[in-house]
Amino acid sequence: MSKHTAISWFFNERPNDVFTTETLTLREHTLTDLLEGQFRVKTHYLSLDATNRVWVSDWDIYMDPVRIGDPMRGFVVGKVIESRNAKFPVGIFASGMASWSNQVIGDETSFTPFPAQENLGQAFAVTSIAGPTAHVGLHHIGELQDNETVVVSGAAGAVGLMVCQMAKRKGCRVIGIAGSDDKCRMLTEDFGIDAAINYKTQDVTEALGEACSDGIDLCFENVGGDILDASLTHMRDFGRVVICGLISSYTEKDPVPGPYMFRNIIMRLLSMRGFVILDYMDLMPKVQADLGAWVKAGELRLPLHVVDGLENAVDAVNLLYTGGNTGKVLVRMV
Ligand SMILES: NC(=O)c1ccc[n+]([C@@H]2O[C@H](COP(=O)([O-])OP(=O)(O)OC[C@H]3O[C@@H](n4cnc5c(N)ncnc54)[C@H](OP(=O)(O)O)[C@@H]3O)[C@@H](O)[C@H]2O)c1
């Protein structure tokens, strides 16, 4: 047996609402010896993503759900500290899909080398999920054109902030929807989007009607429910609705009603398309090159919401479902 131990969160019980320490439990366990091709990674950052809640649901989803008893799945970046794979030598950084653990065993099917850099958390936040999801969703799925009117829900979160900035760099008029005045102020003042709507204090349908008097060309949907309905109400003819996420329903136990303004799919000749970023890995060389160039040009940045310590991961992930985060939620372990 290996002498190496790791500390990991294990999936223990399906949640009724948000995550609790009954849903996931933290414990020490022994790591197996490395097989040929494997390497051991000391985790520096764990990415917490809204989709984590979907992975522990009993829904029929786009990939295998996490099974009860397994370590909780998550994206990590860290340093290779033991290796039986020449492409991942000791000392390099690597990122990939692994688990909520301080040390993980990986191979080249689930990890890629990650450039070592001073601001590792920032680079990981932009390039791991949020940036690629925004890029593929907006350009490949949404076929964004210059100077369009774009509405983004969940606009002050990780994916939403990336979408807002990418649409602005194409000269678009961008309207963000978020859950507090501070988030709305950040969107307009710090990120230069054209208008922001606080869905907790404003009538979103009315506010969108005022902010998009000529209609919406592209709706980038992260939330669903009433917020999606508000955008559907104001779509222009031939508008596109990109369904990236439906976070307002992730903690619901019963099926939620569909959009009330679904008829506008016909009346406004709309197209609506969902996507899962994991299906677009073939686009990653171009996507990563663009992200790197835009960050370098100062066109793209992502505020981090860093929580220290693996033991705080459950509280940290719940920020996503309560709106407690601004920007990308990361757990820092080193
Ligand atoms: N399709 C894909 O491949 C893919 C990949 C990654 C992410 N996603 C989706 O992208 C969306 C954003 O994910 P993320 O990880 O970047 O999270 P995030 O946007 O950083 O955080 C989630 C935000 O959602 C908002 N929210 C939570 N519950 C809400 C509710 N009931 N109604 C309205 N807003 C609510 C909160 O902001 P407020 O304060 O504004 O409420 C919260 O900060 C999610 O829907 C996720 O599933 C999809």
Coordinates of C-alpha atoms in Angstrom, one line a residue, residues 6-12 20-29 46 70-72 99-103 309-314 331 333:
A6 CA -5.1 12.6 1.0
I7 CA -8.0 14.5 2.5
S8 CA -11.2 14.6 0.4
W9 CA -14.8 15.4 0.5
F10 CA -16.9 12.3 -0.2
F11 CA -20.5 12.3 -1.5
N12 CA -22.5 10.9 1.4
T20 CA -24.6 20.4 3.8
T21 CA -22.0 18.5 5.7
E22 CA -24.5 15.6 5.5
T23 CA -24.3 15.8 1.7
L24 CA -20.5 15.7 1.7
T25 CA -18.2 14.5 4.4
L26 CA -14.5 15.3 4.8
R27 CA -12.1 12.5 5.6
E28 CA -8.6 11.3 5.2
H29 CA -7.9 8.3 3.0
L46 CA -10.3 23.8 -6.5
D70 CA -17.3 8.5 -4.3
P71 CA -15.1 11.6 -3.8
M72 CA -16.9 14.8 -4.9
S99 CA -12.1 15.7 -6.9
W100 CA -12.4 17.9 -3.9
S101 CA -9.1 16.8 -2.5
N102 CA -5.8 18.2 -1.3
Q103 CA -4.0 15.5 -3.4
G309 CA -9.0 25.8 3.1
L310 CA -10.5 22.6 1.8
E311 CA -12.6 22.3 5.0
N312 CA -14.6 25.4 3.9
A313 CA -15.5 24.0 0.4
V314 CA -19.1 23.2 1.3
V331 CA -10.9 27.2 -2.8
M333 CA -5.2 25.0 -0.5

